[in-house]
XYZ file of C-alpha atoms in Angstrom:
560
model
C 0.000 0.000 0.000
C 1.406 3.265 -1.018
C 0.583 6.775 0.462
C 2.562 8.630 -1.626
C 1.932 12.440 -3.046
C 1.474 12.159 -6.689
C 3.764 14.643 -7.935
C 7.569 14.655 -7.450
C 10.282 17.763 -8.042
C 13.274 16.942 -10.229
C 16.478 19.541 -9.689
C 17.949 21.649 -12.739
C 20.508 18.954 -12.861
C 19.767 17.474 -16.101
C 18.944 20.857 -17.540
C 21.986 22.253 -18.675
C 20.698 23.159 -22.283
C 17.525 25.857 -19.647
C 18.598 29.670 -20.171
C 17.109 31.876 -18.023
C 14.524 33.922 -20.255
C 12.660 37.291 -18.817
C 11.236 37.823 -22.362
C 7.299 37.907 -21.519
C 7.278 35.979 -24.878
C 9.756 33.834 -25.386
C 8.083 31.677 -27.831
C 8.676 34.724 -30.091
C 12.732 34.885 -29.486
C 14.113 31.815 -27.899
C 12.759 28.844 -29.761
C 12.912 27.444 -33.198
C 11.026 24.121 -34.700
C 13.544 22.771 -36.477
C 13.988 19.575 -37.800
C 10.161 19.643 -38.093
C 7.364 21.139 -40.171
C 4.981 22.067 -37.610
C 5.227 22.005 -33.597
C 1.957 22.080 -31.344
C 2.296 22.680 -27.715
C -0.751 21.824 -25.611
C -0.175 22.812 -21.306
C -1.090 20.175 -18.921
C -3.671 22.904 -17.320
C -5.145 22.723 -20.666
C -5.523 18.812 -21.196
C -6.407 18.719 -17.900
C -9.503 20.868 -18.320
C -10.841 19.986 -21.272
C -10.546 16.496 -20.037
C -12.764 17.816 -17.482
C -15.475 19.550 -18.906
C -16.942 16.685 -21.138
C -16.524 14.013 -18.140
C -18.487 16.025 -16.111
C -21.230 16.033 -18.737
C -21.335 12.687 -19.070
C -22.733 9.895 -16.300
C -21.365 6.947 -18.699
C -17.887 7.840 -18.149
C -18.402 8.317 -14.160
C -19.444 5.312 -13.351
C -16.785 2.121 -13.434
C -18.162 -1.342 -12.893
C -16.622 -4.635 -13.258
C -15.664 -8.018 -12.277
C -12.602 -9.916 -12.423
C -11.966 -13.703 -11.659
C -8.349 -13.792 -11.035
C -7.890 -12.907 -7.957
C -12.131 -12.659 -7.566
C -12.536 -9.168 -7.253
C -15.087 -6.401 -8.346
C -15.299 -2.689 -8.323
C -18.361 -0.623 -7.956
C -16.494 3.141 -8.114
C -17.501 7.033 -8.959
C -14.954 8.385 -11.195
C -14.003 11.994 -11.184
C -11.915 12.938 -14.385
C -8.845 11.826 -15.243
C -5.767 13.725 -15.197
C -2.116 13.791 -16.474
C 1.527 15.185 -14.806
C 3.779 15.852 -17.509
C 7.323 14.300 -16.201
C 9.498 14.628 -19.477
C 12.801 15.687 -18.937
C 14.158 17.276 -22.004
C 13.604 15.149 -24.559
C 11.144 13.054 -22.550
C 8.034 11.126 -23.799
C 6.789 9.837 -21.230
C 4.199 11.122 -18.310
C 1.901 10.448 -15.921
C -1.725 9.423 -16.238
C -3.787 9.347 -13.339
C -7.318 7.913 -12.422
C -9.480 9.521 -9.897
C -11.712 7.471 -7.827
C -14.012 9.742 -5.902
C -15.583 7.231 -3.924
C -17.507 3.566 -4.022
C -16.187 0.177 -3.179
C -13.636 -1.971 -4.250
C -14.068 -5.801 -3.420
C -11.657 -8.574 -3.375
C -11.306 -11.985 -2.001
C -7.216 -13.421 -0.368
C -6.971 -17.352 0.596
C -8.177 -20.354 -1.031
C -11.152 -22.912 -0.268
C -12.228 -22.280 3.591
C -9.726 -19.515 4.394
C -11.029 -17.715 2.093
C -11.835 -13.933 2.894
C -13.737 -11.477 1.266
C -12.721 -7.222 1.976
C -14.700 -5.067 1.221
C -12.480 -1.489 0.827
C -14.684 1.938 0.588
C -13.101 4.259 -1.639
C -12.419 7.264 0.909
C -9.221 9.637 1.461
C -7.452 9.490 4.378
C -7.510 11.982 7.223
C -4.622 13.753 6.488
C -5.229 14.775 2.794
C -6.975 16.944 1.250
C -7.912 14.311 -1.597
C -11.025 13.051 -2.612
C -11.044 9.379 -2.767
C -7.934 7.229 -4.916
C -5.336 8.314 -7.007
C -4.509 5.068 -9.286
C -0.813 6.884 -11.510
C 0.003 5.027 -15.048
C 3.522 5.816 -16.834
C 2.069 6.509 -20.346
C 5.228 6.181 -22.771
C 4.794 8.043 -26.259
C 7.976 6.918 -27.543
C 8.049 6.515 -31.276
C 9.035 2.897 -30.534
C 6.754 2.078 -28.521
C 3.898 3.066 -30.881
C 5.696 1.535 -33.825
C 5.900 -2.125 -31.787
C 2.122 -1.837 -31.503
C -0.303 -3.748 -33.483
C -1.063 -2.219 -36.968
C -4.425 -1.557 -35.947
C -3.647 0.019 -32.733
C -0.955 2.194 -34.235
C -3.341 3.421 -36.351
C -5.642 4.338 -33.851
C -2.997 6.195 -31.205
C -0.769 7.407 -34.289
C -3.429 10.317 -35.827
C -1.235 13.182 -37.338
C -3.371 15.862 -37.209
C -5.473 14.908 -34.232
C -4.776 17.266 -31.183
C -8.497 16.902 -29.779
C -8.078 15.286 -25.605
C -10.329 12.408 -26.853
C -7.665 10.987 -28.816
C -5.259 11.814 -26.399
C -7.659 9.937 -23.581
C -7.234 6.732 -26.232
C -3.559 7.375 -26.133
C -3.275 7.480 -22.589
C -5.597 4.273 -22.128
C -3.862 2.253 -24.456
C -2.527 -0.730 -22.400
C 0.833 -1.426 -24.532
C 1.505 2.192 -24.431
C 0.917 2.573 -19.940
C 2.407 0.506 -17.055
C 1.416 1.021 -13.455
C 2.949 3.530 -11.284
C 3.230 2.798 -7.698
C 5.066 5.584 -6.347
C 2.315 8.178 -7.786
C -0.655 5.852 -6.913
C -2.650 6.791 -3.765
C -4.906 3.886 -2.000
C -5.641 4.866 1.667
C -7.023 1.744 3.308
C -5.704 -0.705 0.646
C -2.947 -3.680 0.773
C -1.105 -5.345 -1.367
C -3.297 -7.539 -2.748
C -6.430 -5.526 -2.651
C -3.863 -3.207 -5.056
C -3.392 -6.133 -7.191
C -7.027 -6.497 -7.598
C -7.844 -2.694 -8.576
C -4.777 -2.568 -11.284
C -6.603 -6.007 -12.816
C -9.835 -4.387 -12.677
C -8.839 -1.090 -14.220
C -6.762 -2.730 -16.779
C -10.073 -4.295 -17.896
C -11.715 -1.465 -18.006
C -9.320 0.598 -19.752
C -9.402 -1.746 -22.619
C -13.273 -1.246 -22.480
C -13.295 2.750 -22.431
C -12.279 3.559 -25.811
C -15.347 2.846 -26.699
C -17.157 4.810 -24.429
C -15.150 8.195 -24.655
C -17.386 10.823 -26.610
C -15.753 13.009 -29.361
C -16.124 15.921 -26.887
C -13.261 17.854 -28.982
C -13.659 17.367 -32.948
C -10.498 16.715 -34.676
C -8.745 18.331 -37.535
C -9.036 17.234 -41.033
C -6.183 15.137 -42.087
C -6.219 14.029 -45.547
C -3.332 12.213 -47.610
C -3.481 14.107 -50.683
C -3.926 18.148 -50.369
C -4.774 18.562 -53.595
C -8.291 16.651 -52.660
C -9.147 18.777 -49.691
C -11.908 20.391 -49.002
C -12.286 24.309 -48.146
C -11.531 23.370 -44.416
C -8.929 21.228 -44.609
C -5.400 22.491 -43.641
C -2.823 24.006 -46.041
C -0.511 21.630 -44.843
C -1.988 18.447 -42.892
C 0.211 16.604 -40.841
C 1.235 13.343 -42.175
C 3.319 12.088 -39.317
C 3.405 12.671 -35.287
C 6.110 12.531 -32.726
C 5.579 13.737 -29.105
C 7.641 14.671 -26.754
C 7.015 16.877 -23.205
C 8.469 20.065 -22.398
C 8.581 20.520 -18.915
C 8.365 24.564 -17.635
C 10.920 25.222 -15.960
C 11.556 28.007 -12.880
C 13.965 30.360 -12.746
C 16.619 27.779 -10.832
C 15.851 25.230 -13.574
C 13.717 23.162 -11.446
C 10.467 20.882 -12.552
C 7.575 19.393 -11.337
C 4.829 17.343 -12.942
C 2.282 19.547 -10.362
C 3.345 22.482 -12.670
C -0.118 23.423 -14.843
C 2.724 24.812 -18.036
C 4.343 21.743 -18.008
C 3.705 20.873 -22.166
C 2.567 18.245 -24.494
C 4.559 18.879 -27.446
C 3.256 17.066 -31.221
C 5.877 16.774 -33.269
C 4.846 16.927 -36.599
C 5.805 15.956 -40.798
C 3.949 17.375 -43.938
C 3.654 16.265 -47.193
C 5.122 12.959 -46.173
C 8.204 14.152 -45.107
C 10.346 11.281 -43.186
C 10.555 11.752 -39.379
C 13.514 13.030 -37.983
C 15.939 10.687 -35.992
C 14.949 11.027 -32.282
C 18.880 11.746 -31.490
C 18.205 14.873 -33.778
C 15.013 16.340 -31.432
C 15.134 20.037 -30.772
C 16.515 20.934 -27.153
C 14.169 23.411 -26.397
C 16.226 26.250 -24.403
C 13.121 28.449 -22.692
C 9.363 27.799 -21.628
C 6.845 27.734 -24.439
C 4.469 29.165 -21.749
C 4.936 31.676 -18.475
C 3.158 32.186 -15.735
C 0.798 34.982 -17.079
C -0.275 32.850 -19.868
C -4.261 32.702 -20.890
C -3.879 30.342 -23.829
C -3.904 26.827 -23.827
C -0.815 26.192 -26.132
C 1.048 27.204 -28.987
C 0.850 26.097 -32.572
C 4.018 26.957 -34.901
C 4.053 26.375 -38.688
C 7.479 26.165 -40.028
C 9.348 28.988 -42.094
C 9.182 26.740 -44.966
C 5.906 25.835 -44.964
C 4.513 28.748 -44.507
C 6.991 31.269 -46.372
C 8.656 29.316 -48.458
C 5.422 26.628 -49.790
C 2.426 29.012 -49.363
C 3.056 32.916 -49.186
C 5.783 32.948 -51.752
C 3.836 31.385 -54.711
C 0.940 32.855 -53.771
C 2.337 36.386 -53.872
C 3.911 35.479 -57.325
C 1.291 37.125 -58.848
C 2.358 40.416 -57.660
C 5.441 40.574 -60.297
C 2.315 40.682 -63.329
C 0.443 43.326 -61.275
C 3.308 45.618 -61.090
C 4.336 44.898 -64.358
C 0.177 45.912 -65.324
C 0.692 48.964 -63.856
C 4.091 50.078 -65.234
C 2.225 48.914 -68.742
C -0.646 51.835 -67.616
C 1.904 54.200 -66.524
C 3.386 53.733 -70.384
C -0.126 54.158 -72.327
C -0.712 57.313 -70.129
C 2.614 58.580 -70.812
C 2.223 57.566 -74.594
C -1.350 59.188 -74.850
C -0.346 62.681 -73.242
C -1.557 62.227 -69.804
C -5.502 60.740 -70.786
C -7.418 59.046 -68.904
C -6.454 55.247 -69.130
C -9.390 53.366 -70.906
C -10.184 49.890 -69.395
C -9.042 46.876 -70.604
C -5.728 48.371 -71.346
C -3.872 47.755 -74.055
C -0.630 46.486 -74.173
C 2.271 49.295 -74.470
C 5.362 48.333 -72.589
C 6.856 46.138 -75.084
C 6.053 44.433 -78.663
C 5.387 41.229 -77.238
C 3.121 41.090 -74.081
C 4.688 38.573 -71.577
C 1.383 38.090 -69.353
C -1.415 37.964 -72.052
C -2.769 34.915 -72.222
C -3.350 32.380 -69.195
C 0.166 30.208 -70.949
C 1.976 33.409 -70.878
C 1.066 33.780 -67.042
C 2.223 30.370 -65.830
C 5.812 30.779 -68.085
C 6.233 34.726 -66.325
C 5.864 33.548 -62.597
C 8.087 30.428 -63.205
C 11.092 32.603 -64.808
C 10.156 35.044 -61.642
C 10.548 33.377 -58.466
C 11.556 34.910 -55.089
C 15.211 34.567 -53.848
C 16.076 34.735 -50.092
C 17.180 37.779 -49.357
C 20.582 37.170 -46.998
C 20.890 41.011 -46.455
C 18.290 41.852 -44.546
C 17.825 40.780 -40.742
C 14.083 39.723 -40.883
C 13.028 36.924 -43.117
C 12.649 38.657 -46.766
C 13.001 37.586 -50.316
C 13.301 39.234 -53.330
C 12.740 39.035 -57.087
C 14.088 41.353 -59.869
C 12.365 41.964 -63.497
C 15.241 42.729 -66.161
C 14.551 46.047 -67.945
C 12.179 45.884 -70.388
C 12.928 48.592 -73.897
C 9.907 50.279 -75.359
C 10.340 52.354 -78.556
C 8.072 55.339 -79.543
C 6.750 55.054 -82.993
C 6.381 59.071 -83.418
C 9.590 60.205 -85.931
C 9.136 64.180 -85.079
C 9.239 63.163 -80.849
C 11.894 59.863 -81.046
C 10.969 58.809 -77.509
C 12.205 55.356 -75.313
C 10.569 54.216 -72.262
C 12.789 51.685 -70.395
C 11.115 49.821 -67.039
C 13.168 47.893 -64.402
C 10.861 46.323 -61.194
C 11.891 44.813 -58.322
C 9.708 43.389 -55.531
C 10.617 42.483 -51.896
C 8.534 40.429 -49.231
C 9.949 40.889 -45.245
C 8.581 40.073 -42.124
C 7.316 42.059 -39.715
C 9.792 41.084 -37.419
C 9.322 39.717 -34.050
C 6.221 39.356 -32.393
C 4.343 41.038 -35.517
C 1.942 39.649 -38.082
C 2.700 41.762 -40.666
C 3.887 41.128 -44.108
C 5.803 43.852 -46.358
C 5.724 44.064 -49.682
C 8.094 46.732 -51.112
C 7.972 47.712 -54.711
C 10.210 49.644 -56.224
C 9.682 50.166 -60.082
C 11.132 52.193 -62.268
C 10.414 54.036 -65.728
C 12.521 56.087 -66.958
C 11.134 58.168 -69.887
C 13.832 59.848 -72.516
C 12.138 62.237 -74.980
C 13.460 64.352 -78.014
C 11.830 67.215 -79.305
C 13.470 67.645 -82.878
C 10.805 69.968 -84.347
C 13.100 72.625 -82.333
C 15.948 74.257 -82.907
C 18.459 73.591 -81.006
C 16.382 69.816 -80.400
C 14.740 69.877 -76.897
C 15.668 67.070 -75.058
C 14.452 65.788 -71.585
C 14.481 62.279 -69.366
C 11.808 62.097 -66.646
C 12.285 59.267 -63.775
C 9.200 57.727 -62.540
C 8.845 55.287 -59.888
C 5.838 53.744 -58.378
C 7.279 53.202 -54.835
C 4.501 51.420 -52.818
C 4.705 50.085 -49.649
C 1.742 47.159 -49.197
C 0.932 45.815 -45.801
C -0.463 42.606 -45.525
C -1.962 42.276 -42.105
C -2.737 38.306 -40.296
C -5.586 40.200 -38.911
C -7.512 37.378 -37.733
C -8.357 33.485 -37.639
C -11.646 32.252 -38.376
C -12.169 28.078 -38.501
C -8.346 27.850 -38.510
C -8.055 29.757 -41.766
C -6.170 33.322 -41.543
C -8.267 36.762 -42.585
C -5.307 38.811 -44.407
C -6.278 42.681 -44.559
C -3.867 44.379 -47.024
C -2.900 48.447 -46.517
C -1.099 50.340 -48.827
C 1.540 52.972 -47.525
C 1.877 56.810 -48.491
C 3.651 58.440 -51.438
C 3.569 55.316 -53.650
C 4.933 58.016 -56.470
C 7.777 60.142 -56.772
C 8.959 61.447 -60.331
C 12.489 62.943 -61.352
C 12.846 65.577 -64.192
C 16.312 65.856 -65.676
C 18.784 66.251 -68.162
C 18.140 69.480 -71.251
C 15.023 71.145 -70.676
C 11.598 71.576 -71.429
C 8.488 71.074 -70.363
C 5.685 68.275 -70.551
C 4.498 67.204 -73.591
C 0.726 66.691 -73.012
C -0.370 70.875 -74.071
C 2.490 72.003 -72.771
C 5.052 74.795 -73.639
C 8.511 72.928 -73.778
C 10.210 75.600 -71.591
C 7.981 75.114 -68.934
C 10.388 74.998 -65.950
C 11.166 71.455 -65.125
C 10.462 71.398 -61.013
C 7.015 72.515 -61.794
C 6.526 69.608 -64.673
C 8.288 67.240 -62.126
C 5.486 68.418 -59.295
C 2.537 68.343 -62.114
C 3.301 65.055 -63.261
C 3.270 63.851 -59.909
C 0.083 65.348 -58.681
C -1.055 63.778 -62.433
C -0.140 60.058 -61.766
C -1.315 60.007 -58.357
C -4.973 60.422 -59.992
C -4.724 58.239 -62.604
C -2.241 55.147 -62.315
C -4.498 53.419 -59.655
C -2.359 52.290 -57.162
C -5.519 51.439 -54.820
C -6.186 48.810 -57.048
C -3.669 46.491 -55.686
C -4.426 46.161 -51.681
C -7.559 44.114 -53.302
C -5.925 42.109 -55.669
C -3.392 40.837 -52.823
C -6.474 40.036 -50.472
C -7.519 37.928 -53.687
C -4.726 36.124 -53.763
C -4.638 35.245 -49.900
C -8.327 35.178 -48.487
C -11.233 32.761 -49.334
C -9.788 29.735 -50.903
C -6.867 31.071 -51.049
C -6.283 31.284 -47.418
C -3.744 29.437 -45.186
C -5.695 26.902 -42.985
C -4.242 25.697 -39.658
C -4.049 22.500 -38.988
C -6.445 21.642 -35.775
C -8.849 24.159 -36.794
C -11.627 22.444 -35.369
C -9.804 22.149 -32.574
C -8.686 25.300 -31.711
C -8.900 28.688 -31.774
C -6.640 31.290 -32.811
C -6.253 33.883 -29.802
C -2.975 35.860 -32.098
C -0.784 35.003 -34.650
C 2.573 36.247 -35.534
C 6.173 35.870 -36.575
C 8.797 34.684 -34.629
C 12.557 35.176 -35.095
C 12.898 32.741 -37.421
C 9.877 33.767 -39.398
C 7.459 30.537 -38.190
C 4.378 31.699 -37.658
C 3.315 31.381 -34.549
C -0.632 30.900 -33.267
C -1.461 31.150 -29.653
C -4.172 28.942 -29.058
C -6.983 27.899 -26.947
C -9.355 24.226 -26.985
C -12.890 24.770 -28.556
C -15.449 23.188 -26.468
C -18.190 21.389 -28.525
């Protein structure tokens, strides 16, 4: 018979990877996910309570029952909900499970034939407690070889990627090849040896019987093996293969305890089939995923190359023919002395039109990908469009209008969910007016310098709401070199800073800039949206970027 408190404290001696952190957020500056696409952390406060709230709904799951013949035994019991202790050490996978028996009876017989004796144990804590009724503690091991060593169909059924909800976790837990009885943690006042015996046998039993009485309280995220199939609410990248380990929180001496409520369930998770690291390559994590003021539940982080590299990137692809559309208005306006721009507009910038048909499209954002940008200190890429040569067709005004684009994405930076887009595009306009004497000659500099914002303003069914904002003074225009003046009813020898400020004011109204904040919402809302994985699951309390450029959700259990 064992009295023992259920929770033990281990010292800061195996933790000599811990760094003391006093950033409020250190999720956002101290860790990184690598080797693995996607990390979810889920606290042990959180599993705890949402184990909770459906079992106290539910009078199936209180009650335990049962009868055993060897030794002859049989349990009449109240059960209050389960609970776990998260004991990992760094790199751990294993933890504590615990059933609570709030009170009943437990029955067992000792001796054979005539000696025989039946006891009869009521389920009650002891004086000097502040318990109600048993603790029973299981060692749950979530070692990837354990789970591989189980039966196919077992594996199958405790090895969901994608599945954070605490029902499957409850069928983890319960699973008999995965848990081994804990006597240290386990807490029997009144009970011996053998009448100890008899409630393990009995709650073995019923373990293997409970799967199939646990309610999907928590619904779980769609998982589906090809992406290309899903539907509008399945993730943008669904997890195709789970690891788990437990990140214990740590104090400031370095000390843990599986009492502590941050304590963390950590799924380690593949997409699109990558393999699964080597467990001697895990992450040491060096700071807690969650403090002491935390109000989420966990943390969910998609990887830099998921997220940046697979999604944003080729969605925002587009933007290089956008641009290019406008620098192609900015021409005809030029061309057409400053009229207003007719709509569709035809194609000016050069003799061949690079974007025109659907063909054309697909071969322009294939020769334009983004490059990782190594000079900049946030995340960022970039992607350059060679100049492209336009000849005027007008012998008394010879005129050339040469274009040169280039686009930049950065992050926010830390702790933001921001996205910047930086154009930077370039006309410059040369101009000879040869019906004078001496020839009037003049080059004008335009650039369209916008700044676009792309905001992760919100999550909605695990799929991100992008708001995009465009920045002020997206023109500025240069006039230089001879002199003259504009040449839409203009008198050449008008002075040059006041066709410079005309031309500006002139562009401002009519090469649309505004037009673009939609089309980037377009290309990232709606179906086009990046979908969390778990997004039945949870919800999305903030999002944002952390040092490495993951993207980081805070999030909390929906309750169903």
């Amino acid at each position: 018979m064992k009295h023992h408190q259920p929770h033990k404290h281990h010292s800061g001696s195996s933790l000599d990877n811990y760094h003391s952190i006093a950033d409020p957020d250190p999720v956002y500056t101290n860790t990184t996910i690598a080797p693995f696409d996607q990390v979810t952390i889920v606290s042990q406060n959180s599993i705890n309570a949402n184990i909770f709230f459906p079992w106290d709904k539910s009078t199936t799951l209180k009650a335990i029952t049962g009868n055993a013949s060897s030794p002859d035994s049989s349990i009449n019991a109240f059960m209050a909900a389960p609970t776990v202790g998260l004991i990992g050490t760094q790199g751990g996978t294993q933890l504590y499970f615990y059933l609570n028996l709030a009170k009943g009876n437990l029955m067992y017989r000792t001796g054979q034939g005539s000696s025989s004796q039946q006891h009869t144990i009521p389920i009650v804590a002891g004086p000097t407690t502040t318990r109600h009724g048993w603790t029973i503690a299981y060692i749950v091991n979530l070692d990837p070889t354990s789970i591989a060593g189980l039966p196919p169909d077992l594996a199958k059924k405790v090895n969901v990627a994608g599945s954070y909800s605490v029902t499957q976790l409850l069928t983890d837990f319960e699973t008999a090849q995965l848990v081994s009885f804990e006597s240290d943690e386990t807490y029997t006042y009144g009970l011996d040896s053998d009448g100890q015996a008899a409630l393990t046998t009995l709650l073995t039993i019923w373990m293997g019987q409970s799967s199939s009485k646990l309610v999907s309280s928590l619904g779980y995220s769609v998982t589906v093996s090809d992406p290309g199939s899903a539907n509008k609410d399945a993730p943008s990248f669904p997890p195709t293969g789970v690891d788990f380990q437990i990140i214990p929180y740590r104090d400031q001496n370095g000390n843990v305890s599986s009492s502590n409520g941050l304590n963390s369930l950590a799924f380690l998770e593949m997409t699109q089939k990558h393999a699964m690291p080597d467990p001697s390559k895990w992450q040491s994590w060096a700071a807690n995923w969650l403090h002491e003021s935390s109000t989420e539940a966990g943390v969910m982080v998609v990887s830099k190359a998921n997220f940046w590299d697979t999604y944003l990137l080729s969605k925002l692809t587009p933007i290089h023919r956008v641009i290019l559309q406008q620098m192609n208005n900015l021409t005809w306006w030029l061309y057409n002395d400053g009229n207003t721009i007719p709509s569709p507009v035809p194609w000016m910038l050069s003799d061949v039109n690079p974007i025109g048909t659907t063909a054309d499209q697909e071969s322009f954002d294939w020769n334009h990908p983004w490059y990782f940008n190594n000079n900049n200190a946030a995340p960022s890429w970039m992607c350059n469009i060679p100049t492209i040569t336009k000849q005027g067709t007008d012998p008394s005004t010879p005129e050339v209008y040469e274009t040169e684009i280039t686009n930049t994405i950065t992050s926010g930076g830390l702790g933001s969910s921001d996205i910047i887009i930086t154009v930077s595009a370039t006309m410059v306009h040369a101009v000879s007016y040869i019906k004078y004497y001496p020839v009037i000659t003049r080059t004008d500099t335009i650039k369209l310098t916008p700044t676009y914002t792309l905001t992760l303003n919100s999550v909605s069914d695990g799929t991100i709401n992008t708001v995009t904002t465009v920045g002020p003074n997206p023109v500025a225009v240069t006039v230089a070199v001879g002199s003259g003046g504009s040449w839409w009813n203009k008198d050449p020898s008008t002075n040059l800073e006041a066709a410079g400020q005309l031309l500006t004011a002139n562009l401002k109204n009519d090469v649309d800039l505004s037009k673009v904040p939609p089309a980037l919402q377009d290309l990232l809302n709606g179906q086009n949206g990046f979908a969390f994985a778990g997004g039945q699951t949870f919800a999305y309390k903030s999002i944002a970027f952390n040092k490495e450029g993951d993207l980081v959700g805070k999030i909390n259990y929906v309750l169903q």
